[in-house]
Short mmCIF file of C-alpha atoms and ligand atoms in Angstrom, two decimals:
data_model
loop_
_atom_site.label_atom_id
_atom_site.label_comp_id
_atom_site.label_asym_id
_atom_site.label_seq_id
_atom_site.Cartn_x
_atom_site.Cartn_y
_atom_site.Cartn_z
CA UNK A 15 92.17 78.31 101.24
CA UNK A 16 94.47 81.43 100.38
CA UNK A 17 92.99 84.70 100.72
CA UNK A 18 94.23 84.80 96.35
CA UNK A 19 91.52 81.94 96.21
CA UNK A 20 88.74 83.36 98.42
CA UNK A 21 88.00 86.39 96.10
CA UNK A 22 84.91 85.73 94.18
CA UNK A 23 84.74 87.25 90.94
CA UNK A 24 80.77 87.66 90.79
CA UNK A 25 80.57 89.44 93.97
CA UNK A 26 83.03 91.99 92.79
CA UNK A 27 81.16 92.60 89.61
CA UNK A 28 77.62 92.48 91.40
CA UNK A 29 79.43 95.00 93.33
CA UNK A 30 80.43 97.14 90.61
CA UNK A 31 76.62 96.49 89.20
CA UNK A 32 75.25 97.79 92.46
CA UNK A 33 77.46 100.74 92.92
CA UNK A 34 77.04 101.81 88.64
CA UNK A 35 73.07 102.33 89.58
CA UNK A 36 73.99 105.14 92.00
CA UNK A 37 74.33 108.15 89.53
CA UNK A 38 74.07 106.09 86.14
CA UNK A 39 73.38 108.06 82.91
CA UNK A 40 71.15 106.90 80.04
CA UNK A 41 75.12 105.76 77.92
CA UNK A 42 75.63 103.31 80.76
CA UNK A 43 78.12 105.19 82.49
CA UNK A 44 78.10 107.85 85.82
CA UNK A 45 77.94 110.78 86.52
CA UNK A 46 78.96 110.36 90.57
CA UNK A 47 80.97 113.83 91.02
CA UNK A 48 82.95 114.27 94.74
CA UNK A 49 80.22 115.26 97.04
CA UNK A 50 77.39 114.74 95.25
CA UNK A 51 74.54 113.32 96.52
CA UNK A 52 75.39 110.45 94.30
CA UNK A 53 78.78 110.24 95.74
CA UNK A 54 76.97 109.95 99.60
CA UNK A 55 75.20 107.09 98.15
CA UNK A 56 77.59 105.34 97.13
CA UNK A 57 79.63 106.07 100.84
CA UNK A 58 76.45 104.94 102.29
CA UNK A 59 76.36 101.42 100.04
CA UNK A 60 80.23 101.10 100.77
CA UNK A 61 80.03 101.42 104.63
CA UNK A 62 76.82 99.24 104.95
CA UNK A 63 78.38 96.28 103.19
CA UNK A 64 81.05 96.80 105.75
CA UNK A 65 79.19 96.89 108.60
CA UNK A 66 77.78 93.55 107.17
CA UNK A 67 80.57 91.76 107.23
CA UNK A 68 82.03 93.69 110.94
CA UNK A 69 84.67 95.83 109.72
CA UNK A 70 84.51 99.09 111.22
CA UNK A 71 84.24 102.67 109.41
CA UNK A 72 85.24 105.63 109.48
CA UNK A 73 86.23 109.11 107.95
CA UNK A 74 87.67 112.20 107.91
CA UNK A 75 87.91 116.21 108.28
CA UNK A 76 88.50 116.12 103.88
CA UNK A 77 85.59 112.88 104.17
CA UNK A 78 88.04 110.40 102.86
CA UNK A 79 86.43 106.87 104.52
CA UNK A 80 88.20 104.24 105.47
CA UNK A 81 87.10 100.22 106.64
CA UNK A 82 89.26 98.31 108.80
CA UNK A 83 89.85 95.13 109.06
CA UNK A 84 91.86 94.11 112.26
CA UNK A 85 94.96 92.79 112.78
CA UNK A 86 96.82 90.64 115.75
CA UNK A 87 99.49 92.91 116.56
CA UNK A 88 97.16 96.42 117.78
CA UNK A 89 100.17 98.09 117.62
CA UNK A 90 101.49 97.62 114.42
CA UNK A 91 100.98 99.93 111.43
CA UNK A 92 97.91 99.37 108.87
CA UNK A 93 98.28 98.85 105.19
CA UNK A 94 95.89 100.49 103.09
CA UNK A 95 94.62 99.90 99.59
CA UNK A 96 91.80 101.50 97.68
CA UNK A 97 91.55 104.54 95.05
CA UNK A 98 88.31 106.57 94.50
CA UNK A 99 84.18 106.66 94.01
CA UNK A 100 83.90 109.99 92.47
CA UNK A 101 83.55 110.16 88.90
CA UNK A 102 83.85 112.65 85.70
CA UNK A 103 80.64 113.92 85.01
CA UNK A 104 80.58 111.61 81.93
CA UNK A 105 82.43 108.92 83.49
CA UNK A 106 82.88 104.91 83.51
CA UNK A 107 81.89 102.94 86.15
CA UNK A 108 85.72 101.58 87.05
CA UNK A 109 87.66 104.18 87.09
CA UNK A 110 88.44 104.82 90.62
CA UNK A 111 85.60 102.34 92.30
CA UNK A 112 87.29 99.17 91.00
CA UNK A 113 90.31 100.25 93.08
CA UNK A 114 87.86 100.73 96.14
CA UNK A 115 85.92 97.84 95.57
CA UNK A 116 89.03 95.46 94.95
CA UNK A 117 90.68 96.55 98.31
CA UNK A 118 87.15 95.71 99.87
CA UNK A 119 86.75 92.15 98.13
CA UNK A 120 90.44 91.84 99.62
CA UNK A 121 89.10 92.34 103.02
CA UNK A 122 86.43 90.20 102.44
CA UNK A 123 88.38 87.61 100.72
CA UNK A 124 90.82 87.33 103.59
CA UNK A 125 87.39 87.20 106.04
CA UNK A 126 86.36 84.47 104.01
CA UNK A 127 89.52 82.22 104.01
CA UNK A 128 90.26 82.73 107.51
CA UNK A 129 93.28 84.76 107.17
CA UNK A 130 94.71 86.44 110.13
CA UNK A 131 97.21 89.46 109.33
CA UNK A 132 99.70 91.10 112.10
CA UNK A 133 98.69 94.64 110.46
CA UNK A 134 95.21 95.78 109.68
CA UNK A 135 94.13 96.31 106.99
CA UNK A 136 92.29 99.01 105.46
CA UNK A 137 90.52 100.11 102.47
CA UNK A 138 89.78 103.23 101.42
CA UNK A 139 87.62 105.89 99.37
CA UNK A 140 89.14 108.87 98.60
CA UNK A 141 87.84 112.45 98.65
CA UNK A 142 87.52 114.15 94.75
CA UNK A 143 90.21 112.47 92.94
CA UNK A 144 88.45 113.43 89.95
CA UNK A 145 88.86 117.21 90.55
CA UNK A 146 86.20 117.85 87.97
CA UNK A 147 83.74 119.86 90.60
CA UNK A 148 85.85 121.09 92.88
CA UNK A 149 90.01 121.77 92.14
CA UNK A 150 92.14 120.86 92.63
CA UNK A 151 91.67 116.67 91.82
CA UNK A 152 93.44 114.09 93.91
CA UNK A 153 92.56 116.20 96.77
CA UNK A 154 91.58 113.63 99.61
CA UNK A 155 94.87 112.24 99.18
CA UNK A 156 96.71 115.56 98.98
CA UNK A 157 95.07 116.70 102.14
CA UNK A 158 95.97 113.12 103.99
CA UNK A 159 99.45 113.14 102.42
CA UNK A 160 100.19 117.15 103.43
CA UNK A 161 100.28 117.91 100.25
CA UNK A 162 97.42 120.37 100.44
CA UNK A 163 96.04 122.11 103.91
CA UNK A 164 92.88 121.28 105.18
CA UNK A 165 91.76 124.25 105.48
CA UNK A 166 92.48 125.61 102.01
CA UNK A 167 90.84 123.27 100.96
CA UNK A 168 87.68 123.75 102.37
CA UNK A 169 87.30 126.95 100.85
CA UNK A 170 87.70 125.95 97.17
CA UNK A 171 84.28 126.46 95.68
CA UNK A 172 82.78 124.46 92.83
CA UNK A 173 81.59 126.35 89.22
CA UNK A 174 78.22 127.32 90.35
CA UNK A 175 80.10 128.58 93.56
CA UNK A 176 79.30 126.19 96.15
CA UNK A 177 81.65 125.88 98.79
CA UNK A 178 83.58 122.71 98.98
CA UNK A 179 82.84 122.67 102.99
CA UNK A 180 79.38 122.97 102.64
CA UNK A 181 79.07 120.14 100.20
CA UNK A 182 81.28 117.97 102.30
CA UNK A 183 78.93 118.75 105.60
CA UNK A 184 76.03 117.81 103.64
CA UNK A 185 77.67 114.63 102.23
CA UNK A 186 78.32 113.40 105.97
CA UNK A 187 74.85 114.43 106.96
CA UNK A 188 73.50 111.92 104.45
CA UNK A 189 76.40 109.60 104.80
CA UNK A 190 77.35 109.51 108.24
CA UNK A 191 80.49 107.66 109.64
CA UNK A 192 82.74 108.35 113.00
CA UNK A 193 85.25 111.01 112.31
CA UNK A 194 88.45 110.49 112.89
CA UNK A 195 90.39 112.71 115.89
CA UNK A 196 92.30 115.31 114.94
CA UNK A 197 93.61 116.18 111.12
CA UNK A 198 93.53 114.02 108.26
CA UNK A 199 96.61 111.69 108.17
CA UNK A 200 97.57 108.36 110.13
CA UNK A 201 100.96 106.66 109.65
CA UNK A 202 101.03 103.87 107.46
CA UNK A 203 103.18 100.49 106.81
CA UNK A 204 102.29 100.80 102.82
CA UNK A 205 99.75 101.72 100.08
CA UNK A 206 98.45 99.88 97.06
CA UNK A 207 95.84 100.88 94.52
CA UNK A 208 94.27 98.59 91.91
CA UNK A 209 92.59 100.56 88.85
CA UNK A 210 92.31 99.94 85.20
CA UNK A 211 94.71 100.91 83.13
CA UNK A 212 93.03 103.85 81.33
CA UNK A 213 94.80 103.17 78.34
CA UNK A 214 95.35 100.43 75.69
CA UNK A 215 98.82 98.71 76.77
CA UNK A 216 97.79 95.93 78.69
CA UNK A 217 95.07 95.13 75.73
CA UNK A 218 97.30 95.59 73.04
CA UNK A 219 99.68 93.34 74.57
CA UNK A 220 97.51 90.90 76.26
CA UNK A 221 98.91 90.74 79.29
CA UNK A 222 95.95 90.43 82.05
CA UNK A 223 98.63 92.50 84.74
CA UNK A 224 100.60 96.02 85.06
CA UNK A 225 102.58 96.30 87.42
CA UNK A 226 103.05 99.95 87.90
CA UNK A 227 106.71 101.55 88.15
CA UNK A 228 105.88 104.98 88.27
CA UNK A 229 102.98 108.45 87.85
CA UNK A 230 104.05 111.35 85.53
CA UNK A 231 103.90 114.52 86.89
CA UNK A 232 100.96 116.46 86.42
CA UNK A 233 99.96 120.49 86.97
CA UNK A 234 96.33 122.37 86.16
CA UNK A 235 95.85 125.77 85.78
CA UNK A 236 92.49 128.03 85.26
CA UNK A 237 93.58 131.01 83.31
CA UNK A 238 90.76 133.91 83.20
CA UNK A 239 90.56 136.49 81.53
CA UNK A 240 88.67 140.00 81.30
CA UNK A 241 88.11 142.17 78.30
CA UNK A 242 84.76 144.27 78.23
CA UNK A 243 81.02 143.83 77.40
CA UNK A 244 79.52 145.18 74.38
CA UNK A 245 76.98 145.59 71.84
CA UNK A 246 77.52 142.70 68.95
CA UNK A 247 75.91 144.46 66.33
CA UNK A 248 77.81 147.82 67.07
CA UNK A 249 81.29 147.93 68.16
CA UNK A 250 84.00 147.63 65.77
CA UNK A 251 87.04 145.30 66.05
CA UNK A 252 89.28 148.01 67.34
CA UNK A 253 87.18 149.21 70.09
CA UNK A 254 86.10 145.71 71.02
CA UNK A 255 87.92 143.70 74.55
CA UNK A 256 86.48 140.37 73.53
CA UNK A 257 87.95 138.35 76.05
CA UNK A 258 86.81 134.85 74.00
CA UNK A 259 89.29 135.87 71.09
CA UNK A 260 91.72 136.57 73.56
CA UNK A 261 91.39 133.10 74.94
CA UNK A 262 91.40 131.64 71.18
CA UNK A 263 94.77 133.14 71.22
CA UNK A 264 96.33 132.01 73.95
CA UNK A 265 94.97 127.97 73.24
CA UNK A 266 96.01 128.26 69.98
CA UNK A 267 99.74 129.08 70.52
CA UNK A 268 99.94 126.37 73.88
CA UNK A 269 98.87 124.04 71.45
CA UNK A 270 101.51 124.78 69.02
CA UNK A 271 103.57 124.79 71.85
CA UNK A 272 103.32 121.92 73.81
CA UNK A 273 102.85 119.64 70.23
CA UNK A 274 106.73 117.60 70.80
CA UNK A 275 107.86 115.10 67.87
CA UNK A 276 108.02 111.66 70.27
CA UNK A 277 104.26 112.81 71.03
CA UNK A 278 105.32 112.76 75.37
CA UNK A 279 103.59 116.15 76.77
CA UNK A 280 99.63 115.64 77.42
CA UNK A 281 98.21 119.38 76.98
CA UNK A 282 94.19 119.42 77.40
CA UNK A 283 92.04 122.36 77.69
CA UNK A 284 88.81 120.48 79.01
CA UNK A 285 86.48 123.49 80.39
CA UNK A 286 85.92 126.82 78.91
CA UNK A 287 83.34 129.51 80.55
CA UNK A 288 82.78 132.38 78.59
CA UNK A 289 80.56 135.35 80.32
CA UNK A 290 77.99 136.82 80.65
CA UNK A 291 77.05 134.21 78.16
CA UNK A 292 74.83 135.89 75.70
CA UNK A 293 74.84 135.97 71.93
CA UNK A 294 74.66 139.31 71.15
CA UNK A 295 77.50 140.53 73.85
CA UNK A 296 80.47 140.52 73.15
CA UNK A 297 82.35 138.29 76.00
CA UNK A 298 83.81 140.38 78.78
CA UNK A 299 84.94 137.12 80.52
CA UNK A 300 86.45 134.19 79.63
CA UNK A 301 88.04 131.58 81.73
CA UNK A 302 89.55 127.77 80.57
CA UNK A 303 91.11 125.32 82.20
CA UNK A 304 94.80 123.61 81.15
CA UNK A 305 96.09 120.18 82.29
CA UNK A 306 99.39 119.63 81.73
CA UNK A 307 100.98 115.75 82.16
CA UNK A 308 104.88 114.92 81.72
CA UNK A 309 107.06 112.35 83.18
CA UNK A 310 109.68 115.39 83.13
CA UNK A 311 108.81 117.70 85.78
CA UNK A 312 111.70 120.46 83.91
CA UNK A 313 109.53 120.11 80.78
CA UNK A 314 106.37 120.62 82.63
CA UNK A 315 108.26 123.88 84.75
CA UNK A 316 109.33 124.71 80.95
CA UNK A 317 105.68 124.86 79.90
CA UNK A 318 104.61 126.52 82.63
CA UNK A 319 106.92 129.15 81.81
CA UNK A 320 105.83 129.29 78.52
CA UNK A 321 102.41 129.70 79.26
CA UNK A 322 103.51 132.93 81.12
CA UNK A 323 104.72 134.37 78.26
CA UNK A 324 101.79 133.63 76.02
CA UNK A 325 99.50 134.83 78.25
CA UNK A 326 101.38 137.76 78.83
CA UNK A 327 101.90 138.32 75.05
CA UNK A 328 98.28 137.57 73.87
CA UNK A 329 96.26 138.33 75.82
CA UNK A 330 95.74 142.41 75.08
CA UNK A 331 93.90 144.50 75.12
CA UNK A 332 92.55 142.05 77.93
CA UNK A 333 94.39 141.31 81.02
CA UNK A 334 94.72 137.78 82.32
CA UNK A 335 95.15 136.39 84.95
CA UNK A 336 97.13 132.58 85.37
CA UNK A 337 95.95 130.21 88.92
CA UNK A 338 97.94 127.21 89.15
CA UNK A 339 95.60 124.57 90.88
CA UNK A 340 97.61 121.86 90.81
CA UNK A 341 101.04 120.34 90.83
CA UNK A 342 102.14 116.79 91.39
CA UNK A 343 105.84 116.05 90.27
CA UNK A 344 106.29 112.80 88.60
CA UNK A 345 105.79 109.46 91.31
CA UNK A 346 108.54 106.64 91.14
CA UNK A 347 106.78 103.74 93.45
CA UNK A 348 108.63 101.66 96.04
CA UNK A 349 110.83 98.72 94.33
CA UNK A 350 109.29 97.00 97.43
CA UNK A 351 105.77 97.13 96.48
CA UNK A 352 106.85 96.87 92.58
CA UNK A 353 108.39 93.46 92.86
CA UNK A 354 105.78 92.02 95.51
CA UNK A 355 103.65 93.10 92.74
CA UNK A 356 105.16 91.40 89.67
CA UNK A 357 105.95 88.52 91.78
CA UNK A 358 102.55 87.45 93.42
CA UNK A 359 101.32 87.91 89.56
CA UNK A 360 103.85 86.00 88.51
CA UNK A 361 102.95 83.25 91.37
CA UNK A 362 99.02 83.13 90.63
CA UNK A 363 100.18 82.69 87.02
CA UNK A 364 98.57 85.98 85.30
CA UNK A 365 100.80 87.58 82.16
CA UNK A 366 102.05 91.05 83.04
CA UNK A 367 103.91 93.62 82.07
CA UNK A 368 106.14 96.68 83.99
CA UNK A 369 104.56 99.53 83.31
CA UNK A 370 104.26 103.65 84.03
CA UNK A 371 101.11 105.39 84.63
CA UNK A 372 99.77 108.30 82.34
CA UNK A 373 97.10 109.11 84.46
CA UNK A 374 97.30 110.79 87.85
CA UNK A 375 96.42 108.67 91.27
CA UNK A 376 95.55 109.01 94.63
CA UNK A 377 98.74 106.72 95.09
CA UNK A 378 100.93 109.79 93.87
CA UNK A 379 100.20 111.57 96.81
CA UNK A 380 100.50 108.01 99.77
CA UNK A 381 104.15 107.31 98.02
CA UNK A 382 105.60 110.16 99.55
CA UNK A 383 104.20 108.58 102.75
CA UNK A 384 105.24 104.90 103.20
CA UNK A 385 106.19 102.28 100.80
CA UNK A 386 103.70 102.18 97.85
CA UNK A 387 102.49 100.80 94.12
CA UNK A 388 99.58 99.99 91.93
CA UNK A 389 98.16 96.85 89.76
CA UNK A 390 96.72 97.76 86.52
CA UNK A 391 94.02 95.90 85.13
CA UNK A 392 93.11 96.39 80.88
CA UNK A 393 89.96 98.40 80.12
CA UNK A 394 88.29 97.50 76.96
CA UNK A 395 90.15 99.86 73.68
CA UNK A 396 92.14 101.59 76.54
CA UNK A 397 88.80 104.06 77.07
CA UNK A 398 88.30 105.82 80.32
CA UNK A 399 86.77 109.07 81.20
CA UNK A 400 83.95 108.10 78.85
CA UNK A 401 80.48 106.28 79.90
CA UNK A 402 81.38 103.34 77.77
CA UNK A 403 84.34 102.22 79.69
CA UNK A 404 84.47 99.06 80.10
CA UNK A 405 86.47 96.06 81.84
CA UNK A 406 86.21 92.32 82.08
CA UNK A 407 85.07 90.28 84.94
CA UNK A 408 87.66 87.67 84.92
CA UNK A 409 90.30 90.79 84.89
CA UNK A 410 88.83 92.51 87.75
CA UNK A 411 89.28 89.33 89.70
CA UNK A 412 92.57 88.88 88.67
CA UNK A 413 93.98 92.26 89.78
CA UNK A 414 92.06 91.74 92.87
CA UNK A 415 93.98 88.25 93.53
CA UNK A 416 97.22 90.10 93.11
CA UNK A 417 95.96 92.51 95.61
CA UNK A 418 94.77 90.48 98.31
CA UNK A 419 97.78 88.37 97.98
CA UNK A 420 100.17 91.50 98.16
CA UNK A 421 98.70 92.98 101.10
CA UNK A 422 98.99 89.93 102.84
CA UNK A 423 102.26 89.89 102.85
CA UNK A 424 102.66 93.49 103.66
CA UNK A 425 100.50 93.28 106.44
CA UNK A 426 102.88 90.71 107.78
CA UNK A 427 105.73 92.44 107.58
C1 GLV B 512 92.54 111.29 86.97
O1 GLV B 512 91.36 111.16 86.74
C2 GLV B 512 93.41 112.01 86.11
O2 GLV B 512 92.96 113.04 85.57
O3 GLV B 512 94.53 111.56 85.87
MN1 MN B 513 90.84 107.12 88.78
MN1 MN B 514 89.58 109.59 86.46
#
């Protein structure tokens, strides 16, 4: 039996069944945020069905955790696949865990047929790729990759000011699994992440396959601002530092800004705190969050510049204050990975198409490591980041055949 043939589609979705329960909201989606004690749950679920089935575990100084499945050669290089278990707090129950759960029905599926691989290989769940508790997203990757330090990092506090470290040490209390010597990062033969598509391509065109070319570049900012408190029923316009109007201002132009005719440049503002909070103050404090998505990384510098001046423009009599968070220039994958991709699809028979990514990936960060791609699987109307995403069985299974077969061949490289 090939390893392709071994995966069994209701395991995978039982799987995805088991792991939805763990931080499920009322809509039939999750709220599983990075280092939550939802998110040790699931760790916990992840590393006892691995222990199950002998693969060993273990994690990280960022808490990324990884399963390995041996190889013959104990020399050679792993391959790794797998994407995230964090969610948005009003999130589906694929994005990110499919791409774990695929790379684990891989190693199981190549367990089950008998398959023995030169390399290991390895699946993975990655620390806060959502970045919607702690900033700035992608991070278990970034941190793995160099792309962020460690210890950075560990400092970065949530919105009710919890430290990042602290979570993580209570995370690994609950969900315990053999850390890894020294920092985060191992070499690596290659990387490949299956995850739904997050948008309505593959539907639209029914193809069952994408087989990912590239990641536009993304960047995040939180841009605060401070103006004064005061008495609502009092103080007249002039004398008033309402730091919420100031913030109207700024939005309102970067949305003017960034709208382009061919409809290209994602601008979202997605959070907005306004302080102290109170209806009768006016707001000495606002602070809102932009994230900015481009396969250009001059338009997204451009932007970023233009935010500058804006801010800088708008904001009195307030001052403000711009933190970039995050920047990821735009990902072209490895035509290595991108035609073993399209051409194990093409071999198991599934209709596909070449396609880039919108969203952001853990994958963006492993490229710059060692030869690396993604499979893209539809999601029902292209909807993700809401709790009624939704994906089919038989599609799940499909990406995962791709997967398993694709890593085999890697891992015999
Ligand atoms: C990932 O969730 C992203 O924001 O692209
Ligand atoms: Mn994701
Ligand atoms: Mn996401």
């Amino acid at each position: 039996m090939s390893a392709a043939g071994a995966v069994r589609e209701d395991r995978l979705w039982q799987r995805h069944v088991d792991m939805a329960k763990l931080g499920g909201t009322p809509r039939g989606g999750v709220n599983r945020q990075a280092l939550s004690p939802e998110d040790a749950a699931a760790r916990n679920l992840l590393a006892s069905w691995a222990r199950a089935r002998g693969f060993s575990i273990s994690t990280d100084a960022i808490g990324n955790l990884f399963v390995r499945r041996e190889g013959s050669d104990p020399k050679a290089l792993p391959v790794l696949s797998g994407s995230h278990m964090d969610s948005q707090p009003t999130g589906g129950r694929f994005d990110g865990m499919y791409g774990v759960l695929a790379a684990f029905e891989a190693l199981e599926a190549l367990e089950d047929a008998g398959v023995k691989t030169k390399r290991p290989v390895m699946a993975v769940a990655w620390t806060n790729e959502e970045g919607s508790r702690f900033q700035p997203g992608a991070m278990g990757s970034a941190v793995f990759a160099g792309h962020n330090k460690l210890e950075e990092m560990l400092l970065v506090k949530d919105w009710k000011g919890v430290a990042l470290k602290d979570a993580l040490a209570e995370t690994l209390k609950v969900a315990p699994a053999p850390m890894r010597d020294g920092k985060p990062g191992f070499p690596l033969d290659g990387y490949v992440e299956a995850h739904i598509e997050q948008g309505p391509r593959l539907e639209n065109e029914r193809k069952t396959i994408g087989v990912v070319t590239a990641i536009q570049g993304s960047r995040r900012y939180i841009v605060e601002i401070v103006g004064e408190e005061a008495h609502a029923g009092t103080t007249p316009r002039a004398a008033r530092k309402d730091a919420f109007a100031a913030a109207l201002r700024i939005a309102q132009a970067m949305y003017e800004a960034t709208t382009d005719k061919d409809d290209t440049l994602r601008f979202t503002i997605g959070r907005v705190d306004v302080g102290p909070g109170s209806p009768n103050t006016v707001p000495g404090k606002t602070s809102f969050t932009i994230d900015m998505r481009h396969p250009s990384d001059a338009m997204l510098e451009a932007h970023e510049k233009k935010l500058h001046e804006i801010v800088a423009a708008k904001a009195a009599p307030c001052s403000a204050a711009i933190e970039r968070v995050m920047a990821v220039a735009p990902t072209d994958f490895a035509p290595l990975v991108i035609d073993l991709v399209r051409t194990k699809t093409n071999a198991l028979g599934f209709s596909n198409m070449d396609m880039p990514s919108g969203a952001g990936h853990d994958a963006m960060h492993i490229a710059r490591l060692c030869p690396t791609g993604m499979i893209f699987v539809p999601c029902e109307r292209g909807i993700s980041h809401n709790e009624i995403e939704n994906a089919a069985p038989a599609d799940l299974a499909a990406g995962a055949r791709v997967l398993v077969d694709v890593l085999t061949d890697l891992a015999n490289r």
